[in-house]
C-alpha positions as MATLAB code, in Angstrom:
seq = 'MFYRASLQVAAALASLSVLTGCGLLSDSSSETDQQISVGTTSSPSTLDPAAAWDGSWELMRNVFQTLVSFPTGSTSPEPDAAEECRFTDATSMAYRCTLRSGLKFSNGEKIDAETVKYSIDRITKIKVKGGPAGLLGSLDRVETKGDDTVIFHLSKADATFPFILATPAMSIVPPSEYPADSIRDDGKVTGSGPYILDAYEPGNKSELSKNPGYKGFADRKNTAVTIRYFEDSEPMVAALKNKEIDATYRGLTAEEVIGLEDNKSDNGGLQIVETVGADIRFLVFNPKDPAAGNPAVRKAIAQIVNRDALVAKVYQGTAEPLYSMVPKGIAGHATSFFDSFGDPDTAKAEAILTEAGITEPVEMTFWYTTDRYGSSTAPEFAELKRQLEASGLFRITLKSAPWKTFQEGFTKGDYPVFGRGWFPDFPDPDNFIAPFVGKDSVTGTPYLTEEITDELLPSSRKESDRGAVSQQFKRAQEILVKDVRLLPLWQGKLYVAAGEDIGGGERALDPQTVMQMWELYRKTSW';
ca = [
       3.707  -24.922    7.379;
       1.551  -21.893    8.013;
       1.802  -22.184   11.830;
      -1.704  -23.430   12.487;
      -0.791  -25.073   15.754;
       0.503  -21.864   17.270;
      -2.562  -19.697   16.781;
      -5.045  -21.003   19.346;
      -5.840  -17.521   20.588;
      -6.345  -16.208   17.083;
      -8.584  -19.157   16.356;
     -10.820  -18.123   19.216;
     -10.965  -14.626   17.799;
     -12.025  -15.800   14.373;
     -14.470  -18.501   15.387;
     -16.357  -17.121   18.363;
     -19.685  -15.726   17.275;
     -23.092  -15.264   18.828;
     -26.151  -15.562   16.658;
     -29.525  -13.970   17.230;
     -32.495  -14.386   14.946;
     -33.426  -17.541   13.095;
     -32.318  -19.600   10.169;
     -28.804  -18.181    9.791;
     -27.292  -21.623    9.402;
     -29.684  -22.868    6.745;
     -28.302  -24.494    3.619;
     -27.599  -22.144    0.727;
     -29.992  -21.984   -2.169;
     -29.438  -22.183   -5.905;
     -27.163  -19.538   -7.396;
     -29.885  -18.510   -9.854;
     -30.377  -14.752   -9.563;
     -28.364  -14.723   -6.351;
     -27.777  -10.971   -6.213;
     -26.937   -9.514   -2.811;
     -26.776   -5.881   -1.669;
     -24.609   -4.890    1.321;
     -24.453   -1.492    3.016;
     -21.467    0.007    4.850;
     -20.314    3.397    6.125;
     -16.725    2.581    5.102;
     -16.077    3.497    1.478;
     -12.726    2.957   -0.275;
     -10.147    5.730   -0.201;
      -8.372    4.141   -3.183;
      -8.862    1.314   -5.674;
      -5.129    0.608   -6.017;
      -3.700   -1.950   -3.564;
      -0.318   -0.170   -3.564;
      -1.951    2.772   -1.771;
      -4.295    0.877    0.539;
      -3.764    0.330    4.240;
      -7.303    1.040    5.387;
     -10.934    0.044    4.853;
     -10.352   -0.089    1.100;
      -9.408   -3.709    1.767;
     -13.137   -4.525    2.021;
     -13.528   -4.152   -1.714;
     -10.063   -5.412   -2.653;
     -10.435   -8.773   -0.926;
     -13.353   -9.476   -3.231;
     -11.901   -8.370   -6.577;
      -8.184   -9.184   -6.285;
      -6.153  -12.264   -5.391;
      -3.172  -12.653   -3.114;
      -0.723  -15.549   -3.083;
      -2.085  -16.704    0.260;
      -5.251  -15.722    2.063;
      -7.624  -16.710    4.864;
     -10.304  -19.180    3.787;
     -13.412  -19.123    5.945;
     -12.624  -20.634    9.335;
      -8.853  -20.395    8.906;
      -6.639  -18.354   11.241;
      -3.431  -18.848    9.283;
      -2.663  -18.086    5.639;
      -3.381  -20.775    3.087;
      -2.750  -20.852   -0.679;
      -4.980  -18.795   -2.949;
      -3.270  -17.683   -6.160;
      -0.440  -19.961   -5.050;
      -0.504  -23.714   -5.211;
       1.938  -23.932   -2.316;
       3.959  -21.548   -0.132;
       6.553  -22.281    2.546;
       9.696  -21.019    4.223;
      12.674  -22.733    2.642;
      14.735  -22.976    5.852;
      14.486  -22.714    9.627;
      15.668  -19.077    9.720;
      12.388  -17.712    8.237;
      14.342  -15.561    5.762;
      13.287  -17.021    2.401;
       9.663  -17.680    1.508;
       8.882  -19.600   -1.697;
       5.531  -19.709   -3.504;
       4.515  -21.791   -6.510;
       1.617  -20.374   -8.517;
      -1.537  -22.192   -9.554;
      -1.524  -23.031  -13.238;
      -3.750  -21.205  -15.694;
      -4.331  -18.038  -13.669;
      -5.541  -15.031  -15.645;
      -6.702  -11.512  -14.927;
     -10.217  -10.454  -15.835;
      -8.764   -8.750  -18.949;
      -7.445  -12.124  -20.150;
      -3.765  -11.492  -19.421;
      -1.710  -14.296  -17.915;
      -0.524  -14.251  -14.314;
       3.011  -15.523  -13.836;
       5.900  -15.137  -11.408;
       7.064  -11.869  -12.995;
       3.569  -10.446  -12.548;
       3.696  -11.217   -8.829;
       7.157   -9.667   -8.500;
       5.967   -6.553  -10.342;
       2.938   -6.203   -8.045;
       5.016   -6.357   -4.859;
       7.902   -4.249   -6.174;
       5.616   -1.358   -7.161;
       4.379   -1.097   -3.560;
       7.873   -0.371   -2.283;
       8.766    1.758   -5.307;
       5.733    4.042   -5.096;
       5.879    4.029   -1.279;
       2.694    5.960   -0.605;
       2.999    7.787    2.717;
       0.891    5.943    5.259;
       0.471    3.163    2.697;
       1.222   -0.566    2.772;
       4.944   -0.251    2.020;
       5.284   -0.134    5.794;
       4.188   -3.774    5.903;
       7.194   -4.841    3.849;
       9.951   -3.654    6.148;
      11.529   -7.108    6.297;
      11.523   -7.689    2.518;
      14.928   -7.457    0.831;
      14.124   -8.550   -2.718;
      11.781  -10.673   -4.831;
      13.232  -13.370   -7.090;
      11.511  -15.386   -9.798;
      12.383  -18.843  -11.102;
      10.620  -19.817  -14.265;
       7.012  -18.824  -14.844;
       5.550  -20.211  -11.660;
       7.972  -19.719   -8.741;
       8.473  -16.610   -6.605;
      10.962  -16.375   -3.755;
      10.802  -13.584   -1.204;
      14.215  -12.971    0.332;
      13.970  -11.233    3.697;
      16.584   -8.972    5.257;
      15.793  -10.405    8.675;
      13.835  -13.285   10.116;
      10.114  -12.637    9.947;
       7.693  -15.411   10.837;
       4.799  -12.999   10.187;
       5.631  -12.604    6.489;
       2.991  -15.126    5.285;
       0.377  -13.076    7.149;
       1.573   -9.916    5.400;
       1.312  -11.594    1.989;
      -2.283  -12.479    2.879;
      -3.325   -8.829    3.213;
      -5.266   -7.288    0.308;
      -2.457   -4.727   -0.042;
      -0.369   -7.520   -1.589;
      -2.928   -8.120   -4.347;
      -1.646   -9.205   -7.754;
      -2.221   -6.641  -10.532;
      -1.486   -6.631  -14.307;
       1.554   -4.516  -15.278;
      -0.233   -3.302  -18.405;
      -2.814   -1.417  -16.352;
      -0.979   -0.504  -13.127;
       2.004    1.858  -13.552;
       5.257    0.812  -11.893;
       5.864    4.215  -10.329;
       2.428    5.750   -9.753;
      -1.039    4.913   -8.479;
      -3.781    3.921  -10.894;
      -6.513    6.537  -10.536;
      -8.992    5.959  -13.364;
     -11.646    4.496  -11.071;
     -11.272    0.999  -12.493;
      -9.991   -2.339  -11.205;
      -8.407   -5.275  -13.027;
      -7.843   -8.336  -10.878;
      -8.269  -12.091  -10.689;
     -10.428  -12.355   -7.580;
     -13.852  -13.910   -7.033;
     -15.635  -10.879   -8.518;
     -15.184   -8.329  -11.281;
     -15.817   -4.647  -10.515;
     -18.334   -3.714  -13.199;
     -19.038   -0.196  -12.000;
     -17.832    2.128   -9.270;
     -19.316    5.399   -8.080;
     -17.155    6.957   -5.317;
     -19.086    7.349   -2.101;
     -22.145    5.703   -3.640;
     -21.706    2.082   -4.715;
     -19.628   -0.716   -6.207;
     -21.210   -3.206   -8.592;
     -19.603   -6.674   -8.533;
     -20.334   -9.681  -10.705;
     -19.018  -13.227  -10.506;
     -15.643  -13.611  -12.227;
     -16.057  -16.550  -14.670;
     -12.290  -17.103  -14.896;
     -11.600  -17.156  -11.151;
      -9.400  -19.935   -9.745;
      -9.098  -19.853   -5.974;
     -10.514  -21.059   -2.672;
     -13.647  -18.863   -2.525;
     -16.870  -20.848   -2.825;
     -19.155  -18.151   -4.200;
     -22.712  -18.571   -2.994;
     -24.094  -15.647   -4.986;
     -23.737  -14.345   -8.526;
     -23.424  -10.609   -7.936;
     -22.987   -8.116   -5.093;
     -23.770   -4.432   -4.831;
     -21.919   -2.596   -2.073;
     -23.654    0.647   -1.149;
     -21.746    3.338    0.717;
     -23.520    5.508    3.279;
     -22.180    8.630    4.983;
     -24.246    7.890    8.076;
     -25.665    4.743    9.624;
     -29.249    6.029    9.999;
     -30.120    5.897    6.274;
     -28.247    2.588    6.034;
     -30.404    0.985    8.720;
     -33.516    2.494    7.131;
     -32.494    0.938    3.808;
     -32.069   -2.433    5.529;
     -35.484   -2.249    7.176;
     -37.060   -1.205    3.861;
     -35.362   -4.162    2.123;
     -33.425   -1.834   -0.170;
     -30.270   -3.654    0.971;
     -29.888   -7.194    2.301;
     -27.181   -6.738    4.932;
     -24.966   -4.150    6.622;
     -21.381   -4.211    7.720;
     -19.435   -1.503    9.603;
     -20.944    1.653   10.939;
     -23.876    0.573   13.115;
     -24.165    2.675   16.262;
     -24.636    1.069   19.659;
     -28.238    2.289   19.747;
     -28.927    0.710   16.367;
     -27.400   -2.643   17.332;
     -29.403   -2.740   20.549;
     -32.557   -1.625   18.750;
     -32.205   -4.348   16.140;
     -31.513   -7.010   18.776;
     -34.333   -6.012   21.124;
     -37.059   -5.375   18.565;
     -36.784   -8.274   16.130;
     -40.548   -8.610   15.838;
     -40.859   -4.960   14.828;
     -37.956   -5.166   12.391;
     -39.313   -7.825   10.052;
     -37.169  -10.597   11.505;
     -33.823   -8.878   10.909;
     -30.855  -10.832   12.240;
     -27.747   -9.670   14.082;
     -24.508  -11.651   13.979;
     -22.129  -10.591   16.753;
     -18.447  -11.478   16.441;
     -15.630  -10.887   18.899;
     -13.583   -8.169   17.252;
      -9.983   -7.051   17.395;
     -10.676   -3.562   16.092;
      -9.412   -0.813   18.385;
      -9.691    2.968   18.742;
      -6.969    5.223   20.045;
      -5.680    8.794   20.124;
      -2.472    9.823   18.349;
      -0.406   12.730   19.691;
       1.732   14.732   17.263;
       5.162   15.276   18.881;
       5.752   18.414   16.783;
       2.779   20.216   18.310;
       3.718   22.472   21.262;
       1.059   21.011   23.565;
       0.706   17.438   22.282;
       4.490   17.158   22.081;
       4.789   17.739   25.823;
       4.898   14.394   27.700;
       3.285   15.983   30.759;
       0.246   17.019   28.701;
      -0.113   13.549   27.242;
       0.205   11.888   30.645;
      -2.367   14.260   32.147;
      -4.837   13.335   29.413;
      -4.145    9.634   30.041;
      -4.808   10.258   33.742;
      -8.180   11.916   33.088;
      -9.805    9.876   30.305;
     -12.523    7.632   31.717;
     -12.874    4.694   29.346;
     -15.654    3.051   31.366;
     -17.806    6.171   31.083;
     -16.945    6.530   27.403;
     -18.006    3.028   26.358;
     -21.041    3.020   28.663;
     -22.347    6.352   27.427;
     -21.494    6.111   23.727;
     -21.217    2.388   22.956;
     -23.617    0.796   25.465;
     -22.034   -2.638   25.694;
     -20.960   -2.909   22.061;
     -17.374   -2.057   23.051;
     -15.144   -2.426   26.112;
     -12.374   -0.321   27.650;
      -8.904   -0.951   26.265;
      -5.719   -0.346   28.282;
      -3.235   -1.698   25.747;
      -2.586   -1.335   22.030;
      -2.839   -5.139   21.844;
      -6.519   -6.078   22.357;
      -8.034   -8.934   24.294;
      -8.013  -12.206   22.388;
      -4.535  -11.592   20.959;
      -1.367  -13.032   22.490;
       0.526  -10.416   24.488;
      -2.514   -8.436   25.633;
      -1.891   -6.513   28.851;
      -3.486   -3.736   30.912;
      -0.431   -1.510   30.886;
      -2.196    1.863   30.878;
      -4.398    0.914   33.814;
      -1.386   -0.494   35.670;
       0.418    2.841   35.247;
      -2.411    5.366   35.611;
      -5.111    3.507   37.533;
      -8.581    5.008   37.754;
      -9.233    8.493   36.328;
      -7.930   11.101   38.783;
      -8.050   14.846   38.137;
      -5.847   15.660   41.132;
      -3.065   13.432   39.817;
      -3.400   14.962   36.355;
      -3.130   18.459   37.825;
      -0.027   17.452   39.768;
       1.581   16.161   36.542;
       0.941   19.478   34.783;
       2.007   21.600   37.764;
       5.297   19.737   38.051;
       5.916   20.558   34.390;
       5.219   24.239   35.045;
       1.780   24.273   33.425;
      -0.711   26.197   35.564;
      -3.262   27.425   32.995;
      -5.797   25.284   31.107;
      -4.171   23.665   28.076;
      -5.837   24.550   24.781;
      -5.816   21.731   22.228;
      -7.558   20.695   19.021;
      -8.762   17.118   18.577;
      -9.532   15.824   15.066;
     -11.674   12.880   13.974;
     -12.997   11.520   10.687;
     -16.679   11.693    9.825;
     -17.052    8.718    7.486;
     -14.715    5.888    8.430;
     -15.550    4.443   11.846;
     -19.287    4.906   12.091;
     -21.739    7.470   13.379;
     -20.684    7.042   17.006;
     -17.355    8.782   16.390;
     -18.736   12.300   16.841;
     -20.447   11.462   20.182;
     -17.240    9.723   21.285;
     -15.165   12.847   20.765;
     -17.835   14.995   22.353;
     -17.548   12.794   25.444;
     -13.742   13.048   25.440;
     -14.051   16.831   25.251;
     -16.558   16.820   28.119;
     -14.320   14.710   30.343;
     -11.187   16.762   29.739;
     -12.916   20.120   30.149;
     -14.751   18.951   33.279;
     -11.324   18.591   34.908;
     -10.726   22.304   34.451;
      -7.295   21.510   33.038;
      -8.090   21.530   29.313;
     -10.000   23.481   26.689;
     -10.683   21.281   23.695;
     -11.721   22.319   20.193;
     -13.163   19.530   18.055;
     -12.684   19.432   14.295;
     -13.589   16.759   11.757;
     -13.162   15.891    8.099;
     -14.101   13.145    5.621;
     -11.583   10.297    5.575;
      -9.687   11.305    2.442;
      -9.124   14.840    3.723;
      -8.513   13.569    7.242;
      -5.904   11.069    6.017;
      -4.104   13.733    4.019;
      -4.091   15.964    7.091;
      -2.621   13.530    9.587;
      -0.030   12.173    7.149;
       1.198   15.749    6.660;
       1.409   16.240   10.408;
      -1.294   18.920   10.420;
      -3.253   17.621   13.434;
      -2.113   18.034   17.069;
      -4.271   15.136   18.329;
      -6.432   12.840   16.241;
      -8.453    9.664   16.557;
      -7.578    6.522   14.674;
      -9.161    3.124   14.375;
      -7.295   -0.053   13.574;
      -8.736   -3.177   12.023;
      -6.076   -5.885   12.116;
      -4.143   -6.796    9.009;
      -3.722  -10.224   10.577;
      -4.431  -11.748   14.029;
      -1.002  -11.381   15.639;
       0.338   -8.966   18.309;
       2.982   -7.759   15.864;
       0.228   -6.076   13.872;
      -0.844   -3.958   16.831;
       2.637   -2.604   17.544;
       4.826   -2.608   14.416;
       2.586   -0.416   12.182;
       2.643    2.436   14.702;
       6.381    2.709   15.335;
       9.368    3.607   13.187;
       9.839    6.386   10.655;
       7.056    5.060    8.413;
       4.366    4.789   11.075;
       0.902    4.352    9.610;
      -0.221    7.224   11.840;
       1.797    9.603    9.672;
       3.801   10.763   12.694;
       7.195    8.983   12.908;
       7.671    7.220   16.231;
      11.313    6.287   16.722;
      11.778    3.846   19.568;
      14.872    1.700   19.078;
      14.138   -0.905   21.704;
      10.885   -1.841   19.969;
      12.029   -1.565   16.356;
      15.589   -2.890   16.749;
      15.227   -5.428   19.538;
      11.733   -6.553   20.496;
      10.154   -6.881   17.057;
      13.142   -8.645   15.439;
      13.342  -11.029   18.397;
       9.636  -11.890   18.232;
       9.735  -12.449   14.467;
      12.236  -15.263   14.844;
       9.610  -17.231   16.753;
       7.365  -19.343   14.530;
       5.202  -20.227   17.548;
       3.269  -16.968   17.678;
       1.746  -17.864   21.028;
       5.225  -17.678   22.588;
       5.948  -13.995   21.968;
       3.971  -12.473   24.844;
       6.950  -11.158   26.798;
       8.332   -9.119   23.916;
       4.995   -7.447   23.357;
       4.312   -6.797   27.018;
       7.647   -4.969   27.172;
       6.740   -3.018   24.032;
       3.520   -1.900   25.696;
       5.445   -0.706   28.763;
       7.441    1.565   26.457;
       4.274    2.875   24.795;
       2.815    3.683   28.221;
       5.928    5.605   29.239;
       5.777    7.765   26.088;
       1.959    8.099   25.782;
       2.335    8.904   22.111;
      -0.622    6.576   21.523;
      -3.550    6.322   23.932;
      -5.781    3.230   23.522;
      -9.446    3.886   24.254;
     -11.647    0.903   23.466;
     -11.983   -2.429   21.715;
     -15.061   -3.123   19.659;
     -17.273   -5.978   18.621;
     -18.312   -6.612   15.044;
     -21.896   -6.849   13.862;
     -23.509   -7.965   10.643;
     -27.183   -7.124   10.346;
     -29.131   -8.978    7.670;
     -32.613   -9.711    6.434;
     -34.283  -12.931    7.542;
     -33.828  -14.435    4.091;
     -30.047  -13.914    4.014;
     -27.642  -16.670    5.063;
     -23.888  -16.860    5.519;
     -23.426  -13.862    7.812;
     -21.663  -15.942   10.452;
     -19.042  -17.020    7.887;
     -18.548  -13.730    6.095;
     -15.871  -12.151    8.323;
     -12.295  -13.345    7.964;
      -9.560  -12.973   10.650;
      -8.695   -9.573    9.170;
     -12.332   -8.574    9.848;
     -12.798   -8.129    6.103;
     -16.164   -9.033    4.587;
     -15.989  -12.037    2.268;
     -19.005  -11.193    0.129;
     -19.063  -14.619   -1.488;
     -20.374  -16.231    1.708;
     -23.705  -14.369    1.600;
     -26.672  -15.960   -0.107;
     -30.434  -15.654   -0.355;
     -32.498  -18.504    1.042;
     -35.316  -19.803   -1.100;
     -37.491  -21.286    1.635;
     -37.895  -21.562    5.414;
];
């Protein structure tokens, strides 16, 4: 009932991994003193699920519960806080969930159907700009029946709705501690997930301990987790080598991945787990900017950017060129930008500008964030600047900001051109198109394209066989190529680096590429 049979491609995405190092598949040890420390360069921008549509999900998956979720190895949503969930008819317009019995928050309060309704309703009521309310575009209303039954009535057919409910943004929160019309901002978390957040220091660390009252699918192989946040990957890798942390996730540069893989003997037996990723990077053009709002300028940039040179120079095999907003490994992937623009060609770019009456170098400002996508972001934008200026057609100024400031800037429409990364909410082509179009685009710049929003997406969402929606998404990508409001650059791979005594790394990443901390454990012997 969760469409398992239709997600063969997504299954390949979630299950394909390459292991280097030794002992990663060893049996877990006793939970006694099983305390694990994980480093990342991606710190939360918020602790409230109603405001989170970014890397904050890393923490939320581990401290909150959703009705359905992705157990290790699953590529379709399965019950978590719910005992059972299913569509009630063939039209995919009413989704019913029955809660597990005896669920409680870490503060002892009961979880019931009204609690679930409250948690979802506050997302759409608060409607944080660039926040997860954009995921609930098909939701009409939430109904409760008794203490344990919740029914989601949809305004239109949406076979992806179970996947949306599985995102950490749909976490269940207690009404007593989360205001109905504003974001909780006291630096605390109250949930019912596998762990309790004992302490939080923004930009520094999160201290998690095993939640004794947890009822869900997570099989916790450790007793406590410390997540340490680093501004740069260099000190994070140093901390790993010095055994100050046990594992890393997000933020390793290409040089660091290669160095760890090639010099295992010099790195104390550190392991690298490589997983096929669906995370993408792309440029966003602000249509209100005089230069970026000109289609000829955008097309000229698309004609010049050399993705092969970019990934070879900056990412050294840890990423690959991307010519579509839908990455490889996901149904509907195409090479639309290459089909339209071909190889990089300065002469063609100049002809595009000349035809539009532009004869002088175009001056533009490109923005990127310093602390969200890893230390390779700055070199990436330096390479983009080099390529565009080498054509003689552009003069590029680079500016950067920490994620919180950066996010505020692009949601206000302050940036002419900026770089975004996207880690999938769920493994479906819908999630690589729908978030970026419409008036509530997650990019902060409304992108109104009626054929996609009013025809292609609604048509695809009627199809429960998600492997049968390729044509709708290929057409959507043709429209994106024509507009060049979004310019895909590359698709990455995911890496977990860990000490030789740490197991579970190959099982720690779910299909949303979120780290399930409960899978990590310390081995007692070799």
